[in-house]
Amino acid sequence: MRRILLAIILILALTAALAEPVVFNTASRVFARPDINSASLAVPQGLRVELVAEQNGVAMVECNGIRAFTLRSHLSAVAPEPAPAPEADIPVDTTVAEMVIANNTRVYKTPSDSAPSIAVSAGLRVTKRAVRGDWAMVTCGSAVAYIHVADLKTYTPFVPVTGVISKNTKVYARPAANAASLNVGAGMRVTVTDVAGDWAQLANGPYVAYILVSELVTEEKWNEMNTPAATPAPAPAPAPQPQISAVEYMNSSSYSNEEKCFMFMTMELGLSPAAACGIMANIKKESSFNPKDTTGSYYGLCQWGSGRLTNMKNWCATNGYGYDTLEGQLRFMMYELVTGYSGTVLATIKNAPNTAQGAYDVGYDFCYRYERPAAKETSSVTRGNLAKDTYFPKYNK
């Protein structure tokens, strides 16, 4: 064994540069010296080490800077790792450009559809940093993400314009209905500095706010809306129509509940078609005109709940109506409005012009002040548009 040690020491300088990775092919032991009586340590099969030198069946190995001796037969060469498959030569475009996300989509942590991702909305401005194949690397502030090139479009700087707020509404600190807000009045002139999706950005000196695009009009449109129309020549009085009583149409199978609601509000309550359509848009969203509609603890055309539901049942019983009937619930709804339950909404209903905008205003205010559902700001806009775009064209005849 001493001769082996001398031989190994002699060849160390010649073979050190030949160190190669090897692996133990069996559970074994390594020794402090090339002597089986020296201190030793068990090693597991599969341990990877560097082969420093070998002589007469004895090998010197190294692992983490520590050298030891073992039998050469307990070591095998490490199979070379396969070379990575050559990647296609796809050019990378590093042109930096301001872009806009064109569709509601997702951005990814890495350029892979299986990578972690988050949803993003159309209209978000980003900076394109690089493009490779179908993927683009983009930044937004300090955030870096990847997106499909097809979901980007070039950002065209917005030319500021003057607009007019068309109704009493709110402006927001962020383009979101749940952001901090401030009341503003109809007719206010504002500078629109950007538009993204449903939101417009407004600037007033150093301050920035956001408003729904649907609540802005041009100067020309505002002037048109507020210029008294020329008084038309009086139309010939229509031939008198036979009056139909509430009992007749409420109990008739010739009319749908939707039509009965319109007839009741115009014939019994004297509302304009626009005002009736604004209320009908809310009833549609609450119960689809079903007086027996039940959602959890809420019931009826307007989904009354808790104390209001009790009041509705008691009022109907006192006044001779079934609480589950269409007429009983409509009459109670107007009783609530007249007794001041919802503030100024009754004035809005009575004073609304018989126009598409009048239908929108009633639909919006009835939702915001009378129904008051969750997310009432966005729900009010939805119901206002339903009254204006669907019911008013249908019933204003």
XYZ file of C-alpha atoms in Angstrom:
397
model
C 0.000 0.000 0.000
C 2.946 2.335 0.700
C 4.202 1.795 -2.819
C 0.787 2.697 -4.136
C 0.751 5.913 -2.082
C 4.191 6.913 -3.420
C 3.098 6.200 -6.966
C -0.043 8.289 -6.567
C 1.879 11.208 -5.057
C 4.301 11.028 -7.967
C 1.633 11.257 -10.622
C -0.634 13.860 -8.937
C 1.031 16.780 -10.673
C 0.715 15.037 -14.037
C -2.934 13.989 -13.661
C -4.545 16.848 -11.742
C -5.558 18.474 -14.998
C -7.259 15.232 -15.979
C -9.888 15.379 -13.193
C -13.212 14.130 -14.497
C -16.647 13.658 -12.995
C -17.466 10.126 -11.865
C -20.241 8.561 -9.825
C -20.230 5.731 -7.283
C -21.856 2.731 -8.915
C -22.417 1.001 -5.558
C -22.567 1.867 -1.900
C -18.939 2.095 -0.770
C -16.435 3.715 1.595
C -13.767 6.370 1.145
C -10.513 6.403 3.146
C -8.372 9.234 4.454
C -5.284 7.527 3.019
C -4.772 4.710 0.493
C -4.897 2.297 3.423
C -7.949 0.299 4.409
C -6.990 0.729 8.051
C -7.180 4.550 7.847
C -10.205 6.570 8.858
C -13.121 5.994 6.496
C -16.616 7.164 5.701
C -19.553 5.410 4.044
C -20.828 6.918 0.791
C -24.074 6.110 -1.067
C -24.495 4.776 -4.542
C -24.930 7.610 -7.009
C -22.713 10.143 -5.201
C -20.976 12.335 -7.775
C -17.262 13.197 -7.228
C -14.199 14.250 -9.252
C -11.649 11.567 -10.154
C -8.258 13.189 -9.437
C -5.893 10.255 -9.962
C -5.811 6.463 -10.106
C -3.157 3.755 -9.779
C -3.334 -0.025 -9.503
C -7.087 -0.084 -8.857
C -7.024 2.700 -6.236
C -8.559 6.097 -7.042
C -8.158 9.517 -5.437
C -11.456 11.444 -5.524
C -12.471 14.944 -4.519
C -15.827 16.324 -3.326
C -16.322 19.894 -2.164
C -12.564 20.390 -1.792
C -12.054 17.227 0.319
C -9.898 14.405 -1.112
C -10.128 10.727 -0.210
C -9.355 7.252 -1.591
C -11.551 4.418 -2.790
C -11.526 1.436 -5.149
C -11.534 2.447 -8.801
C -13.970 -0.329 -9.641
C -16.605 1.394 -7.490
C -16.592 4.388 -9.814
C -18.228 4.884 -13.191
C -18.007 7.712 -15.678
C -20.873 10.211 -15.675
C -22.943 9.985 -18.823
C -22.639 13.264 -20.717
C -25.768 15.404 -20.664
C -27.424 15.632 -24.043
C -26.805 18.910 -25.763
C -29.884 21.123 -25.791
C -31.848 21.033 -28.974
C -30.917 24.019 -31.096
C -33.522 26.752 -30.855
C -35.000 28.080 -34.032
C -33.313 31.228 -35.168
C -36.172 33.611 -34.369
C -35.161 37.269 -34.583
C -35.797 39.571 -31.598
C -37.152 43.067 -32.200
C -36.019 45.405 -29.391
C -37.778 48.517 -30.688
C -39.353 50.320 -27.701
C -42.873 51.635 -28.362
C -45.931 52.802 -26.453
C -48.796 50.359 -26.966
C -52.379 49.753 -25.822
C -53.865 46.385 -24.872
C -56.464 45.818 -27.574
C -58.605 43.114 -25.941
C -59.567 41.898 -22.485
C -56.884 39.256 -22.096
C -54.110 37.948 -19.802
C -50.439 38.758 -19.277
C -47.915 36.090 -18.269
C -44.853 35.823 -16.030
C -42.908 34.148 -18.852
C -43.659 33.824 -22.598
C -45.750 30.662 -22.175
C -49.496 30.065 -21.960
C -48.844 27.698 -19.042
C -46.999 30.352 -17.005
C -48.679 32.175 -14.073
C -50.888 34.974 -15.407
C -53.321 37.742 -14.467
C -56.270 39.286 -16.320
C -55.921 42.765 -17.840
C -58.502 45.024 -19.479
C -58.558 46.514 -22.942
C -57.310 50.091 -23.015
C -54.421 49.660 -20.544
C -51.307 51.483 -21.780
C -48.012 49.576 -21.687
C -44.494 49.956 -23.067
C -43.330 47.274 -25.513
C -39.704 46.402 -24.820
C -39.083 43.423 -27.110
C -40.863 41.052 -29.498
C -39.868 37.490 -30.327
C -42.209 35.413 -32.440
C -45.775 35.630 -31.085
C -44.730 37.097 -27.721
C -43.983 40.625 -26.594
C -42.300 41.703 -23.366
C -44.081 44.747 -21.924
C -43.719 46.964 -18.875
C -46.268 48.987 -16.945
C -44.555 51.079 -14.317
C -42.054 48.713 -12.676
C -43.991 45.543 -13.609
C -42.685 43.291 -16.391
C -44.910 40.754 -18.179
C -45.387 38.906 -21.464
C -48.392 39.110 -23.788
C -49.406 37.776 -27.192
C -48.507 40.290 -29.899
C -52.032 39.957 -31.320
C -53.418 41.520 -28.123
C -51.469 44.779 -28.620
C -52.099 47.797 -30.799
C -50.122 50.990 -31.321
C -50.949 53.800 -28.907
C -52.103 56.955 -30.633
C -51.711 59.996 -28.355
C -55.094 61.456 -27.441
C -55.676 65.062 -28.492
C -57.318 66.877 -25.536
C -60.860 68.086 -26.225
C -63.458 70.072 -24.328
C -66.519 68.199 -23.164
C -69.593 68.920 -21.065
C -70.904 66.744 -18.215
C -74.426 65.855 -19.339
C -76.054 65.100 -15.956
C -75.568 65.380 -12.220
C -73.116 62.593 -11.518
C -69.740 61.749 -9.942
C -66.093 61.897 -10.917
C -63.672 59.325 -9.532
C -60.071 59.229 -8.335
C -59.486 56.081 -10.402
C -61.308 54.584 -13.417
C -63.416 52.333 -11.169
C -66.936 52.707 -9.759
C -65.718 51.809 -6.232
C -63.013 54.489 -6.161
C -63.231 57.680 -4.094
C -65.643 60.072 -5.802
C -66.962 63.643 -5.842
C -70.364 64.953 -6.949
C -70.408 67.229 -10.013
C -73.252 69.043 -11.712
C -74.631 68.855 -15.222
C -73.259 71.497 -17.576
C -69.722 71.609 -16.183
C -67.108 72.145 -18.913
C -64.119 69.803 -18.625
C -60.944 68.980 -20.541
C -60.781 65.354 -21.660
C -57.136 64.249 -21.847
C -57.532 60.515 -22.534
C -60.135 57.813 -23.150
C -59.715 54.107 -22.335
C -62.662 51.758 -22.637
C -65.705 53.155 -20.760
C -63.681 55.803 -18.899
C -62.512 59.306 -19.782
C -59.658 61.083 -17.993
C -60.288 64.695 -17.037
C -57.673 67.332 -16.206
C -58.143 70.450 -14.105
C -54.766 72.080 -13.533
C -52.620 69.540 -11.639
C -55.641 67.413 -10.711
C -56.850 64.332 -12.618
C -60.235 62.610 -12.321
C -62.216 60.004 -14.238
C -65.805 59.864 -15.502
C -67.843 57.445 -17.583
C -67.692 58.355 -21.268
C -71.475 57.955 -21.488
C -71.890 60.974 -19.163
C -70.013 63.393 -21.462
C -71.280 65.258 -24.501
C -69.738 67.763 -26.880
C -70.380 71.491 -26.615
C -72.576 71.273 -29.708
C -74.635 68.417 -28.279
C -75.025 70.206 -24.937
C -76.254 73.361 -26.665
C -78.629 71.280 -28.745
C -79.969 69.557 -25.621
C -80.575 72.902 -23.901
C -81.972 74.941 -26.797
C -85.758 75.151 -26.601
C -87.322 73.448 -29.573
C -89.510 75.497 -31.846
C -93.121 75.199 -30.864
C -94.719 72.891 -33.424
C -98.098 73.523 -34.834
C -100.698 71.865 -32.679
C -101.523 68.434 -33.933
C -105.134 67.547 -34.384
C -106.589 66.065 -31.276
C -106.644 62.293 -31.497
C -109.951 60.594 -31.591
C -111.023 59.681 -28.077
C -110.108 56.139 -27.190
C -112.274 53.991 -25.002
C -110.813 53.945 -21.502
C -109.957 50.524 -20.164
C -109.995 50.056 -16.400
C -107.176 48.587 -14.351
C -109.399 45.676 -13.400
C -109.910 44.819 -17.073
C -106.282 44.757 -18.214
C -104.828 43.412 -14.965
C -107.075 40.381 -15.224
C -106.717 40.004 -18.996
C -104.572 37.288 -20.572
C -104.189 39.467 -23.676
C -101.362 41.451 -22.087
C -97.994 40.421 -20.651
C -96.948 41.589 -17.194
C -94.522 43.979 -18.897
C -97.358 45.551 -20.894
C -99.568 45.707 -17.796
C -96.828 47.605 -15.944
C -96.600 50.145 -18.774
C -100.385 50.556 -18.946
C -100.689 50.984 -15.179
C -97.976 53.620 -14.929
C -99.213 55.678 -17.879
C -102.986 55.230 -17.476
C -103.412 54.981 -13.691
C -100.485 57.080 -12.480
C -100.263 59.522 -15.379
C -96.549 59.040 -16.024
C -94.962 59.775 -19.391
C -93.789 56.825 -21.523
C -90.167 57.828 -20.753
C -90.769 57.742 -16.980
C -92.633 54.431 -17.239
C -89.780 52.924 -19.273
C -87.201 54.011 -16.680
C -89.112 52.189 -13.915
C -89.755 49.163 -16.147
C -86.017 48.773 -16.830
C -85.506 48.404 -13.065
C -88.377 45.948 -12.620
C -86.942 43.871 -15.482
C -83.547 43.645 -13.755
C -85.063 42.981 -10.314
C -87.719 40.349 -11.105
C -88.396 40.087 -14.866
C -91.942 41.394 -14.109
C -92.782 38.381 -11.896
C -94.544 39.568 -8.698
C -93.785 36.235 -7.021
C -90.060 36.257 -7.809
C -88.028 35.250 -4.749
C -84.279 35.702 -4.266
C -83.199 34.606 -0.805
C -85.133 36.855 1.605
C -86.162 39.313 -1.151
C -89.541 39.156 -2.873
C -91.657 40.685 -5.598
C -91.357 43.100 -8.531
C -88.857 45.348 -6.720
C -87.332 42.646 -4.521
C -88.442 44.099 -1.205
C -86.767 42.649 1.857
C -86.808 42.865 5.664
C -88.970 45.730 6.981
C -89.907 46.951 3.505
C -91.313 43.531 2.625
C -93.379 43.550 5.840
C -94.615 47.047 5.013
C -95.617 45.938 1.524
C -97.637 42.982 2.810
C -99.347 45.077 5.489
C -100.166 47.914 3.066
C -101.670 45.536 0.514
C -103.783 43.840 3.190
C -105.020 47.203 4.536
C -105.893 48.476 1.047
C -107.580 45.350 -0.264
C -104.857 43.974 -2.572
C -103.142 40.626 -2.580
C -99.464 41.200 -1.684
C -98.441 38.720 -4.422
C -100.378 40.525 -7.182
C -98.993 42.796 -9.861
C -101.418 45.649 -9.138
C -100.940 45.498 -5.365
C -97.157 45.717 -5.640
C -97.270 48.532 -8.241
C -99.586 50.589 -6.036
C -97.344 50.014 -2.994
C -94.282 51.044 -4.998
C -95.903 54.390 -5.800
C -97.013 54.731 -2.157
C -93.357 54.440 -1.091
C -92.322 57.084 -3.620
C -95.089 59.506 -2.632
C -94.369 59.180 1.101
C -90.783 60.226 0.480
C -88.996 56.933 1.048
C -86.407 57.591 -1.641
C -85.970 61.360 -1.562
C -86.027 63.246 -4.851
C -86.572 60.335 -7.216
C -90.308 61.101 -7.475
C -89.484 64.614 -8.721
C -87.156 63.089 -11.324
C -89.926 60.755 -12.469
C -92.516 63.522 -12.819
C -90.221 66.118 -14.391
C -88.382 63.865 -16.845
C -88.943 64.872 -20.474
C -90.567 62.285 -22.674
C -87.311 61.594 -24.512
C -84.728 58.831 -24.661
C -82.569 60.881 -22.261
C -85.564 61.268 -19.949
C -86.000 57.478 -19.912
C -82.261 57.092 -19.099
C -82.472 59.612 -16.228
C -85.464 57.903 -14.611
C -83.895 54.449 -15.031
C -80.639 55.682 -13.473
C -82.199 57.585 -10.529
C -84.793 54.899 -9.755
C -81.967 52.347 -9.435
C -79.595 54.655 -7.540
C -82.104 56.068 -5.035
C -84.986 53.575 -4.834
C -83.653 50.088 -5.639
C -80.057 50.654 -4.420
C -78.591 47.255 -5.433
C -74.976 46.233 -4.909
C -72.621 48.154 -7.228
C -75.411 50.683 -7.682
C -73.312 53.076 -9.774
C -72.680 50.603 -12.583
C -76.148 49.034 -12.183
C -77.729 52.487 -12.534
C -75.891 53.069 -15.818
C -76.946 49.625 -17.113
C -80.609 50.210 -16.251
C -80.587 53.732 -17.647
C -79.286 52.393 -20.946
C -81.887 49.579 -20.941
C -84.664 52.174 -20.529
C -83.217 54.436 -23.240
C -82.180 51.850 -25.825
C -84.795 49.094 -25.404
C -88.009 50.147 -23.679
C -88.374 53.752 -24.853
C -88.163 52.871 -28.589
C -90.591 50.017 -27.957
C -93.274 51.932 -26.045
C -92.991 55.557 -27.192
C -95.482 55.237 -30.020
